[in-house]
Amino acid sequence: MLKRLLLFIFIVITSLQVYSQENDYFLHTIERGQTVYSIALTYNVSIESIYNINPGSREGIKTGEVLKIPQKKKDSTIYHTIQPKETLYSVSKKYNTTGNKIIEMNPGLSTLTFAAGRTIRIPEGKSKQVEAPKETQIVDIQHKVEKGETLFSLSQKYKVYIDDILQRNENVRLNGLKKGQIIFIPTEVTKTSDKEKTLEDETNSLLNKQTIKKIDHINVALLLPFGTTGKNIENSQKGKIIEYYEGFLLAIEDLKKKGISINLFVYDTANGVREILQKPELKQANLIIGGTTEEQIKQISEFSHKEEIKYVIPFSSLTDVALTNPYVFQINTPQNYLYSKASLQFIKKYEKYRVIFINFSQDKNDKADFVSVLQTDLKQNNIRYETITYNGASITKDMKDELNGNEPTVFVPASGSRESLLKILAPLKTIITANSSVNVSLFGYPEWQTYSDCIKSLYPLNTSIYSVFYADTDSRIVKNFYNRYKQWYNKYPINSYPKYGLLGYDTGMYFLELINNYGILFESSLDKMQYNSLQMGFNFDRVSYWGGFINLNIYMVTFQPNNNILREES
């Protein structure tokens, strides 16, 4: 009787929690790379309102934790956290709407993404939760008892009373549970009519629809600041922008050789984009690429959202429009996502290593944000690390003291500057020269690939860097591109990071071939697209069911002691 009463109390409390969630707040499971700021923007609430009902979030949030998000009672959009066993049909009935309308509000929904714990938007209007009378029946579910399971855990899992399990399984009442035993769980299920079942099947099948709408001619609009009179871009950038355009043209040439028909419309945004967006032909575009300032990107995004045109942001990693525009593709990974992904790859590569961080003076630790993310992940994975502070007089001894025989050790500086790198290369070289048996590695940052006077010193230290962009200029495909570029434009690409000619080529090849292969609704086929990139890879992930896509692809580039370069994509 006591067990039954305790279970009843548990069920009542659970019901109250669900009620509170649906009326005052809903639940959001934190994903890697998310911040309180990005979450607030995604749900159109203030940061302070999240802090108010999640006091601990002021000190930071962790992947996998659940945040309460305030539900605006007067808001026209309702957010719903999918519950276990819910389907698209049951949610649509609950809010007196249709499956089609829910999918329109959540274009990222599919059979793979409709999962318990995820949050979806319910269409605006007079949607209300409705609970229709249910006719139920009791059916038995066979369950094989696993190690560690108890009557209480089974009662929670199947939401039944312990006494009901015992009444249905007399042997359990007499002898208790045993691993491997088959028992019957009496479960209440809702009876459905044939008509109701048909409606449910038809609604849930909407999640499987992947329409490929082929087009004969791809209309692509390129919006870049070519002019010299523009105030929004420095003259030093003009050459890079032109180079991006030239690389894009080479991609179009290669695609036309494959029989792909492309209409290219090019606009100079040096004086802004407002007038350009009013041009009638722009509404016929299948793809818009461009925007170099936050203001331009915001205006183009609003236009693309209104006209339902895919929009690629080629340069900026700082914009937030991908959080709310389902048509946006941001190819330069935002810093918070980049650091999170790089940290995961570090742990995968160095989980068996001693990890030693090198701090410089506080104002010199320009990678402090990345180091903070990495150290948090190391702690969560029970990987120890040590920290030393750079001292020119003793740094060689300090580094040597951290070595433990032949145990592999990786040093991670808290700065990515050329000055800081030079400060640690010499003592590390001294250490490995004095003792060739030591197993020392160095981990660093994207900008290291641009320090031409330091590159040779990276190989003996088995140095790895993470980067969104990396082009191996000794590879066949990059050499071929350089030769073609020289033939077309009588010059070689600018030695910059990233290399804009390669960026234009990669972007053009990837997206235009994607549209050709899978139509204008290509977002449902991103996982099918294979592209051998010159400088950057593409691995897009939708930030929410109603948001756009960001590129989560990064490279781990290792300068190996045998003078080879290994570029691993993830």
Coordinates of C-alpha atoms in Angstrom, one line a residue:
M1 CA 0.0 0.0 0.0
L2 CA 2.9 2.4 0.9
K3 CA 4.6 1.7 -2.5
R4 CA 1.3 2.4 -4.3
L5 CA 0.9 5.6 -2.4
L6 CA 4.5 6.7 -3.2
L7 CA 4.0 6.0 -6.9
F8 CA 0.7 7.9 -6.9
I9 CA 2.5 10.9 -5.4
F10 CA 5.3 10.6 -8.0
I11 CA 2.7 10.6 -10.8
V12 CA 0.9 13.6 -9.4
I13 CA 4.2 15.6 -9.1
T14 CA 5.1 14.6 -12.6
S15 CA 1.7 15.8 -13.8
L16 CA 2.2 19.1 -12.1
Q17 CA 5.6 19.5 -13.7
V18 CA 4.2 18.9 -17.1
Y19 CA 1.3 21.3 -16.5
S20 CA 3.8 24.0 -15.3
Q21 CA 6.0 23.4 -18.4
E22 CA 3.1 23.8 -20.8
N23 CA 1.6 26.9 -19.2
D24 CA 4.5 28.9 -17.6
Y25 CA 7.7 27.6 -19.3
F26 CA 8.9 24.8 -21.6
L27 CA 12.2 22.9 -21.4
H28 CA 15.2 23.2 -23.6
T29 CA 18.1 20.7 -23.6
I30 CA 21.4 22.6 -24.1
E31 CA 23.4 21.5 -27.2
R32 CA 27.1 22.0 -27.8
G33 CA 28.0 25.5 -28.8
Q34 CA 24.9 27.1 -27.5
T35 CA 25.0 30.1 -25.2
V36 CA 22.3 31.8 -23.1
Y37 CA 22.4 34.6 -25.7
S38 CA 21.8 32.3 -28.7
I39 CA 19.1 30.4 -26.8
A40 CA 17.3 33.6 -25.8
L41 CA 17.4 34.9 -29.4
T42 CA 16.1 31.5 -30.7
Y43 CA 13.0 31.7 -28.5
N44 CA 12.6 35.5 -28.7
V45 CA 12.9 36.0 -24.9
S46 CA 15.3 38.1 -22.9
I47 CA 18.5 36.8 -21.4
E48 CA 17.4 38.1 -18.0
S49 CA 14.2 36.1 -18.1
I50 CA 16.2 32.9 -18.6
Y51 CA 18.5 33.8 -15.7
N52 CA 15.5 34.6 -13.5
I53 CA 14.1 31.0 -13.6
N54 CA 17.5 29.3 -14.0
P55 CA 19.6 31.1 -11.4
G56 CA 22.6 28.8 -11.9
S57 CA 22.9 29.8 -15.6
R58 CA 24.4 33.1 -14.6
E59 CA 27.6 31.2 -13.8
G60 CA 27.5 29.2 -17.1
I61 CA 25.6 26.5 -18.8
K62 CA 26.7 22.9 -19.8
T63 CA 25.9 20.7 -22.7
G64 CA 23.1 18.3 -21.9
E65 CA 21.6 20.4 -19.1
V66 CA 17.9 21.4 -19.3
L67 CA 16.9 25.0 -19.1
K68 CA 13.5 26.4 -18.3
I69 CA 12.5 28.9 -21.0
P70 CA 9.7 31.3 -20.1
Q71 CA 6.5 30.8 -22.2
K72 CA 5.1 34.2 -23.2
K73 CA 1.4 33.9 -22.4
K74 CA 0.5 36.7 -24.9
D75 CA 2.8 35.4 -27.6
S76 CA 1.2 34.3 -30.8
T77 CA 3.7 31.4 -31.0
I78 CA 3.6 28.5 -28.6
Y79 CA 6.6 26.3 -27.8
H80 CA 6.1 22.7 -27.0
T81 CA 8.7 20.2 -25.7
I82 CA 8.0 16.8 -27.3
Q83 CA 7.1 14.2 -24.6
P84 CA 7.8 10.5 -24.7
K85 CA 5.5 8.5 -27.0
E86 CA 4.1 11.7 -28.6
T87 CA 3.7 11.8 -32.4
L88 CA 3.1 14.6 -34.8
Y89 CA -0.6 13.6 -34.9
S90 CA -1.0 13.6 -31.1
V91 CA 0.7 17.0 -30.9
S92 CA -1.5 18.4 -33.6
K93 CA -4.6 17.2 -31.8
K94 CA -3.4 18.5 -28.5
Y95 CA -3.2 22.0 -29.9
N96 CA -6.2 21.8 -32.3
T97 CA -4.1 22.3 -35.4
T98 CA -2.8 20.2 -38.3
G99 CA 0.4 18.3 -39.0
N100 CA 1.0 20.4 -42.1
K101 CA 0.8 23.7 -40.2
I102 CA 3.3 22.4 -37.5
I103 CA 5.8 21.4 -40.3
E104 CA 5.4 24.8 -41.9
M105 CA 6.5 26.3 -38.6
N106 CA 9.3 23.8 -38.1
P107 CA 10.8 23.0 -41.5
G108 CA 13.5 20.9 -39.9
L109 CA 11.1 18.3 -38.6
S110 CA 11.5 14.8 -40.0
T111 CA 11.2 11.2 -38.7
L112 CA 14.8 11.4 -37.6
T113 CA 14.5 14.7 -35.7
F114 CA 11.1 14.4 -34.1
A115 CA 12.3 13.2 -30.7
A116 CA 11.3 13.5 -27.1
G117 CA 13.0 16.4 -25.3
R118 CA 13.2 18.6 -28.4
T119 CA 11.3 21.8 -28.7
I120 CA 9.0 22.7 -31.6
R121 CA 6.8 25.7 -32.5
I122 CA 3.1 25.5 -32.6
P123 CA 1.3 27.7 -35.2
E124 CA 0.2 31.1 -34.2
G125 CA -3.5 31.8 -33.8
K126 CA -6.1 30.3 -31.4
S127 CA -4.3 27.0 -30.8
K128 CA -5.4 25.6 -27.5
Q129 CA -4.6 22.4 -25.7
V130 CA -7.6 20.1 -26.0
E131 CA -8.0 16.8 -24.3
A132 CA -10.6 14.6 -26.0
P133 CA -12.3 11.8 -24.1
K134 CA -10.3 8.6 -24.5
E135 CA -11.6 5.1 -24.6
T136 CA -8.8 2.8 -23.2
Q137 CA -8.1 -0.9 -22.7
I138 CA -5.5 -2.9 -20.8
V139 CA -2.9 -4.9 -22.8
D140 CA 0.1 -6.9 -21.6
I141 CA 3.6 -5.9 -22.6
Q142 CA 6.3 -8.6 -22.4
H143 CA 9.4 -7.4 -20.7
K144 CA 12.7 -9.2 -20.2
V145 CA 14.2 -8.1 -16.9
E146 CA 17.7 -6.5 -17.2
K147 CA 20.4 -6.4 -14.5
G148 CA 19.7 -3.7 -11.9
E149 CA 16.0 -3.2 -12.7
T150 CA 13.6 -3.0 -9.8
L151 CA 9.8 -3.0 -9.5
F152 CA 10.0 0.7 -8.8
S153 CA 12.1 1.4 -12.0
L154 CA 9.7 -0.7 -14.1
S155 CA 6.7 1.2 -12.6
Q156 CA 8.3 4.5 -13.6
K157 CA 9.3 3.2 -17.1
Y158 CA 5.9 1.9 -18.0
K159 CA 3.9 4.4 -15.8
V160 CA 2.0 1.6 -13.9
Y161 CA 1.4 0.8 -10.3
I162 CA 3.7 -1.7 -8.6
D163 CA 0.7 -3.6 -7.3
D164 CA -0.6 -4.0 -10.8
I165 CA 2.7 -5.6 -11.9
L166 CA 2.6 -8.0 -8.9
Q167 CA -1.0 -9.0 -9.5
R168 CA -0.2 -9.9 -13.1
N169 CA 2.9 -11.8 -12.2
E170 CA 2.3 -14.1 -9.2
N171 CA 5.8 -15.6 -9.4
V172 CA 7.3 -12.1 -9.0
R173 CA 5.2 -11.5 -5.9
L174 CA 6.5 -14.8 -4.4
N175 CA 10.1 -14.9 -5.6
G176 CA 11.0 -11.3 -6.7
L177 CA 12.6 -10.2 -9.9
K178 CA 15.4 -12.1 -11.6
K179 CA 17.7 -11.1 -14.4
G180 CA 16.5 -12.6 -17.7
Q181 CA 13.0 -13.3 -16.4
I182 CA 10.0 -12.6 -18.8
I183 CA 7.2 -10.7 -17.0
F184 CA 4.0 -9.1 -18.2
I185 CA 3.4 -5.4 -17.7
P186 CA -0.3 -4.4 -17.8
T187 CA -0.4 -1.2 -19.8
E188 CA -3.3 1.1 -20.5
V189 CA -3.6 2.0 -24.2
T190 CA -6.1 4.2 -26.0
K191 CA -8.5 2.5 -28.4
T192 CA -8.5 4.1 -31.8
S193 CA -11.1 3.7 -34.6
D194 CA -10.0 2.8 -38.1
K195 CA -10.7 6.4 -39.2
E196 CA -8.6 7.8 -36.3
K197 CA -5.7 5.4 -37.1
T198 CA -5.8 6.4 -40.8
L199 CA -5.6 10.1 -39.8
E200 CA -2.7 9.4 -37.5
D201 CA -0.8 7.4 -40.1
E202 CA -1.4 10.1 -42.7
T203 CA -0.3 12.9 -40.4
N204 CA 2.8 11.1 -39.2
S205 CA 3.8 10.2 -42.8
L206 CA 4.2 14.0 -43.4
L207 CA 7.5 13.7 -41.6
N208 CA 8.8 11.3 -44.3
K209 CA 8.1 13.6 -47.3
Q210 CA 11.2 14.7 -49.1
T211 CA 10.3 16.5 -52.3
I212 CA 12.9 16.9 -55.0
K213 CA 11.9 19.8 -57.2
K214 CA 14.3 19.9 -60.1
I215 CA 14.9 23.1 -62.1
D216 CA 16.2 23.6 -65.6
H217 CA 18.2 26.8 -64.9
I218 CA 19.8 27.8 -61.6
N219 CA 19.5 31.5 -61.0
V220 CA 22.1 32.7 -58.5
A221 CA 22.6 36.2 -57.3
L222 CA 26.1 37.4 -56.1
L223 CA 26.0 40.5 -53.9
L224 CA 29.6 41.8 -53.2
P225 CA 31.2 45.2 -52.6
F226 CA 33.3 45.6 -55.8
G227 CA 33.3 49.4 -55.9
T228 CA 36.1 51.6 -54.6
T229 CA 33.7 54.3 -53.2
G230 CA 32.0 52.1 -50.6
K231 CA 32.4 53.0 -46.9
N232 CA 31.7 49.5 -45.5
I233 CA 34.9 47.8 -46.8
E234 CA 38.5 48.7 -46.7
N235 CA 40.4 49.0 -50.0
S236 CA 42.7 46.3 -48.8
Q237 CA 39.8 43.9 -48.9
K238 CA 38.8 44.8 -52.4
G239 CA 41.4 42.5 -54.0
K240 CA 40.1 39.6 -51.9
I241 CA 36.5 40.2 -52.8
I242 CA 37.4 40.3 -56.5
E243 CA 39.4 37.1 -56.0
Y244 CA 36.4 35.4 -54.4
Y245 CA 34.3 36.4 -57.5
E246 CA 37.0 35.0 -59.8
G247 CA 37.1 31.7 -58.0
F248 CA 33.3 31.5 -58.2
L249 CA 33.5 32.1 -62.0
L250 CA 35.9 29.1 -62.3
A251 CA 33.4 27.0 -60.4
I252 CA 30.6 28.0 -62.8
E253 CA 32.9 27.2 -65.8
D254 CA 33.5 23.6 -64.4
L255 CA 29.8 23.1 -63.7
K256 CA 28.8 24.2 -67.2
K257 CA 31.1 21.6 -68.6
K258 CA 28.9 19.1 -66.7
G259 CA 25.9 20.4 -68.5
I260 CA 24.5 22.4 -65.7
S261 CA 22.8 25.6 -66.8
I262 CA 23.4 28.7 -64.6
N263 CA 22.3 32.2 -64.8
L264 CA 24.5 34.5 -62.7
F265 CA 23.4 38.0 -61.6
V266 CA 26.1 40.1 -60.0
Y267 CA 25.5 43.2 -57.9
D268 CA 27.9 45.8 -56.4
T269 CA 27.0 46.3 -52.7
A270 CA 29.6 49.0 -52.0
N271 CA 26.8 51.5 -51.4
G272 CA 24.4 49.2 -49.7
V273 CA 21.8 46.5 -50.7
R274 CA 18.5 48.2 -50.1
E275 CA 18.0 49.3 -53.7
I276 CA 19.4 46.0 -55.1
L277 CA 16.8 44.0 -53.1
Q278 CA 14.0 46.0 -54.8
K279 CA 15.0 44.7 -58.3
P280 CA 12.3 42.4 -59.6
E281 CA 14.7 39.8 -61.1
L282 CA 16.1 39.1 -57.6
K283 CA 12.8 37.5 -56.6
Q284 CA 13.5 34.8 -59.3
A285 CA 16.8 33.8 -57.7
N286 CA 17.2 30.2 -56.4
L287 CA 20.2 31.2 -54.4
I288 CA 21.6 34.5 -53.0
I289 CA 25.3 34.7 -51.9
G290 CA 26.9 37.7 -50.3
G291 CA 26.7 40.5 -47.7
T292 CA 29.8 41.7 -45.9
T293 CA 28.4 43.8 -43.0
E294 CA 26.0 43.0 -40.3
E295 CA 23.5 45.6 -41.7
Q296 CA 23.7 44.1 -45.2
I297 CA 23.4 40.5 -43.9
K298 CA 20.3 41.4 -41.9
Q299 CA 18.6 43.1 -44.9
I300 CA 19.4 40.3 -47.3
S301 CA 18.2 37.7 -44.7
E302 CA 14.9 39.5 -44.2
F303 CA 14.4 39.5 -48.0
S304 CA 15.3 35.8 -48.4
H305 CA 13.0 34.9 -45.6
K306 CA 10.1 36.8 -47.1
E307 CA 10.7 35.4 -50.6
E308 CA 11.7 31.9 -49.4
I309 CA 15.1 32.0 -51.2
K310 CA 18.1 30.2 -49.9
Y311 CA 20.8 32.6 -48.7
V312 CA 24.5 31.8 -48.2
I313 CA 26.6 34.0 -45.9
P314 CA 30.1 33.5 -47.2
F315 CA 32.4 35.5 -44.9
S316 CA 31.0 36.6 -41.5
S317 CA 30.9 34.3 -38.5
L318 CA 29.4 36.9 -36.2
T319 CA 25.8 37.2 -37.5
D320 CA 22.8 35.8 -35.6
V321 CA 20.3 35.6 -38.5
A322 CA 20.8 31.8 -38.8
L323 CA 19.0 31.4 -35.5
T324 CA 15.7 32.6 -36.9
N325 CA 15.8 32.3 -40.7
P326 CA 15.3 28.7 -42.0
Y327 CA 16.7 29.7 -45.4
V328 CA 20.1 30.8 -44.2
F329 CA 23.4 28.8 -44.7
Q330 CA 26.3 30.3 -42.7
I331 CA 29.5 28.7 -43.9
N332 CA 32.0 30.4 -41.6
T333 CA 31.4 28.7 -38.2
P334 CA 30.5 31.0 -35.3
Q335 CA 33.2 31.1 -32.6
N336 CA 31.2 29.4 -29.9
Y337 CA 30.4 26.4 -32.1
L338 CA 34.0 26.3 -33.5
Y339 CA 35.5 26.2 -30.0
S340 CA 33.1 23.5 -28.9
K341 CA 33.9 21.3 -31.9
A342 CA 37.6 21.9 -31.7
S343 CA 37.5 20.9 -28.0
L344 CA 35.8 17.6 -28.8
Q345 CA 38.4 16.8 -31.5
F346 CA 41.2 17.7 -29.1
I347 CA 39.9 15.2 -26.5
K348 CA 39.5 12.5 -29.1
K349 CA 43.1 13.0 -30.2
Y350 CA 44.8 13.6 -26.9
E351 CA 42.8 11.6 -24.3
K352 CA 45.9 9.5 -23.5
Y353 CA 48.2 12.5 -23.2
R354 CA 49.4 14.7 -20.3
V355 CA 47.9 18.1 -21.1
I356 CA 49.9 21.2 -20.2
F357 CA 48.5 24.7 -20.8
I358 CA 51.0 27.6 -21.1
N359 CA 49.7 31.0 -19.9
F360 CA 51.2 34.3 -20.8
S361 CA 50.5 37.7 -19.3
Q362 CA 46.7 38.2 -19.0
D363 CA 46.4 40.7 -21.9
K364 CA 48.4 38.3 -24.1
N365 CA 46.0 35.3 -23.6
D366 CA 44.0 35.9 -26.7
K367 CA 42.7 32.3 -26.7
A368 CA 41.4 32.4 -23.2
D369 CA 37.8 31.7 -24.3
F370 CA 38.9 28.5 -26.2
V371 CA 41.1 27.4 -23.3
S372 CA 38.1 27.8 -20.9
V373 CA 35.9 25.6 -23.2
L374 CA 38.6 23.0 -23.5
Q375 CA 39.4 22.9 -19.7
T376 CA 35.7 22.5 -19.0
D377 CA 35.5 19.5 -21.4
L378 CA 38.6 18.0 -19.9
K379 CA 37.1 18.1 -16.4
Q380 CA 33.9 16.6 -17.6
N381 CA 35.8 13.7 -19.2
N382 CA 38.0 13.3 -16.1
I383 CA 41.2 14.2 -17.9
R384 CA 43.7 16.0 -15.8
Y385 CA 45.7 19.0 -16.9
E386 CA 48.3 21.3 -15.6
T387 CA 49.1 25.0 -16.2
I388 CA 52.4 26.8 -16.3
T389 CA 53.1 30.5 -16.7
Y390 CA 55.6 31.6 -19.3
N391 CA 58.8 33.0 -17.9
G392 CA 61.5 33.6 -20.4
A393 CA 64.3 32.7 -18.0
S394 CA 62.9 29.4 -16.8
I395 CA 60.4 28.3 -19.5
T396 CA 62.7 25.5 -20.8
K397 CA 63.1 24.0 -17.3
D398 CA 59.4 24.5 -16.5
M399 CA 58.4 22.6 -19.6
K400 CA 60.9 19.8 -19.0
D401 CA 59.7 19.4 -15.4
E402 CA 56.2 18.6 -16.7
L403 CA 57.5 15.7 -18.8
N404 CA 57.0 12.3 -17.2
G405 CA 59.4 9.8 -18.8
N406 CA 58.1 8.7 -22.2
E407 CA 54.5 9.5 -21.4
P408 CA 53.0 11.5 -24.3
T409 CA 52.6 15.2 -23.5
V410 CA 50.8 17.9 -25.4
F411 CA 51.4 21.6 -24.8
V412 CA 48.6 24.1 -25.4
P413 CA 49.5 27.8 -25.3
A414 CA 46.8 30.3 -24.3
S415 CA 47.7 32.6 -27.2
G416 CA 47.7 32.2 -30.9
S417 CA 49.9 35.1 -31.7
R418 CA 53.1 34.8 -33.7
E419 CA 55.1 36.4 -30.8
S420 CA 53.8 33.8 -28.3
L421 CA 54.5 30.9 -30.7
L422 CA 58.1 32.0 -31.2
K423 CA 58.6 32.1 -27.5
I424 CA 57.7 28.4 -27.0
L425 CA 59.2 26.9 -30.2
A426 CA 62.8 27.5 -29.2
P427 CA 62.6 25.8 -25.7
L428 CA 60.6 22.9 -27.1
K429 CA 63.2 22.4 -29.8
T430 CA 65.9 22.4 -27.1
I431 CA 64.0 19.7 -25.1
I432 CA 63.5 17.3 -28.0
T433 CA 67.1 17.9 -29.3
A434 CA 68.5 17.0 -25.9
N435 CA 66.3 13.9 -25.6
S436 CA 64.9 12.4 -28.8
S437 CA 62.9 9.8 -26.9
V438 CA 60.5 12.3 -25.3
N439 CA 57.0 12.2 -26.7
V440 CA 56.1 15.8 -27.1
S441 CA 53.3 17.4 -29.2
L442 CA 52.1 20.9 -29.7
F443 CA 48.5 22.1 -30.2
G444 CA 47.6 25.4 -31.7
Y445 CA 45.4 27.7 -33.7
P446 CA 44.2 28.5 -37.3
E447 CA 46.4 31.5 -37.7
W448 CA 49.6 29.5 -37.2
Q449 CA 49.3 28.3 -40.8
T450 CA 50.0 31.9 -41.9
Y451 CA 53.3 32.3 -40.0
S452 CA 55.5 31.2 -42.9
D453 CA 58.7 31.7 -40.8
C454 CA 57.4 29.2 -38.1
I455 CA 56.0 26.4 -40.3
K456 CA 59.2 24.4 -40.5
S457 CA 59.5 24.3 -36.7
L458 CA 56.0 22.8 -36.4
Y459 CA 56.8 19.5 -38.0
P460 CA 59.3 18.1 -35.4
L461 CA 56.8 18.8 -32.6
N462 CA 54.0 16.8 -34.3
T463 CA 51.9 20.0 -34.2
S464 CA 48.2 20.0 -34.7
I465 CA 45.9 23.0 -35.3
Y466 CA 42.2 23.2 -35.8
S467 CA 40.8 25.4 -38.6
V468 CA 37.7 26.0 -40.7
F469 CA 39.9 26.7 -43.7
Y470 CA 43.0 24.8 -44.8
A471 CA 44.4 24.4 -48.3
D472 CA 47.4 22.1 -48.8
T473 CA 49.2 24.0 -51.6
D474 CA 51.3 20.8 -52.4
S475 CA 48.1 18.8 -53.1
R476 CA 47.3 18.0 -56.8
I477 CA 43.8 19.6 -56.7
V478 CA 45.0 22.9 -55.2
K479 CA 48.0 23.0 -57.7
N480 CA 45.5 22.5 -60.6
F481 CA 43.4 25.3 -59.3
Y482 CA 46.4 27.6 -59.0
N483 CA 47.5 26.9 -62.6
R484 CA 44.0 27.5 -64.0
Y485 CA 43.6 30.7 -62.0
K486 CA 46.9 31.9 -63.4
Q487 CA 45.9 31.0 -66.9
W488 CA 42.5 32.9 -66.6
Y489 CA 43.6 35.9 -64.6
N490 CA 47.4 36.2 -65.2
K491 CA 48.1 36.2 -61.5
Y492 CA 48.2 33.8 -58.5
P493 CA 45.7 34.0 -55.6
I494 CA 46.6 36.3 -52.7
N495 CA 48.4 34.5 -49.9
S496 CA 45.8 35.2 -47.2
Y497 CA 43.7 33.3 -44.6
P498 CA 41.4 32.2 -45.9
K499 CA 42.4 32.2 -49.6
Y500 CA 39.4 33.9 -51.1
G501 CA 39.7 32.5 -54.6
L502 CA 39.5 29.0 -53.2
L503 CA 36.6 30.0 -51.0
G504 CA 34.7 31.3 -54.0
Y505 CA 35.3 28.1 -55.9
D506 CA 34.4 25.8 -53.1
T507 CA 31.2 27.7 -52.3
G508 CA 30.1 27.8 -56.0
M509 CA 30.8 24.1 -56.6
Y510 CA 29.1 22.9 -53.5
F511 CA 25.9 24.9 -53.5
L512 CA 25.2 24.9 -57.3
E513 CA 25.8 21.2 -57.7
L514 CA 23.6 20.7 -54.6
I515 CA 20.8 22.5 -56.3
N516 CA 21.3 20.7 -59.6
N517 CA 21.3 17.3 -57.9
Y518 CA 18.5 17.8 -55.4
G519 CA 16.5 20.8 -56.5
I520 CA 15.6 24.0 -54.6
L521 CA 14.5 21.9 -51.5
F522 CA 18.0 20.5 -51.2
E523 CA 18.2 21.0 -47.5
S524 CA 16.6 17.5 -46.9
S525 CA 19.4 15.9 -48.9
L526 CA 22.5 17.6 -47.4
D527 CA 23.7 14.2 -46.0
K528 CA 23.9 12.8 -49.6
M529 CA 26.1 15.5 -51.0
Q530 CA 29.8 14.5 -51.5
Y531 CA 32.3 17.2 -52.4
N532 CA 36.1 17.0 -52.4
S533 CA 37.0 20.5 -51.2
L534 CA 40.0 22.6 -51.9
Q535 CA 40.0 24.7 -48.7
M536 CA 36.9 24.1 -46.7
G537 CA 34.4 21.3 -46.1
F538 CA 30.7 21.6 -45.6
N539 CA 28.8 19.9 -42.7
F540 CA 25.6 21.8 -42.1
D541 CA 23.4 21.5 -39.1
R542 CA 20.1 23.2 -38.4
V543 CA 20.3 25.3 -35.3
S544 CA 16.6 24.7 -34.4
Y545 CA 13.6 23.2 -36.2
W546 CA 12.7 26.7 -37.4
G547 CA 16.2 28.2 -37.8
G548 CA 18.8 28.1 -40.5
F549 CA 22.0 26.1 -40.9
I550 CA 25.6 26.7 -39.7
N551 CA 28.6 24.9 -41.0
L552 CA 30.1 22.7 -38.3
N553 CA 32.9 21.2 -40.4
I554 CA 36.4 21.8 -39.1
Y555 CA 39.8 20.3 -39.9
M556 CA 42.5 19.0 -37.6
V557 CA 45.7 19.7 -39.5
T558 CA 48.8 17.9 -38.3
F559 CA 52.4 18.8 -39.3
Q560 CA 54.0 15.4 -38.9
P561 CA 57.7 14.8 -38.0
N562 CA 58.1 13.0 -41.4
N563 CA 57.4 16.4 -43.1
N564 CA 53.9 15.3 -44.2
I565 CA 50.7 17.2 -43.6
L566 CA 47.6 15.3 -42.5
R567 CA 44.3 17.1 -42.9
E568 CA 41.5 15.3 -41.0
E569 CA 37.9 16.4 -41.6
S570 CA 35.2 16.2 -38.9

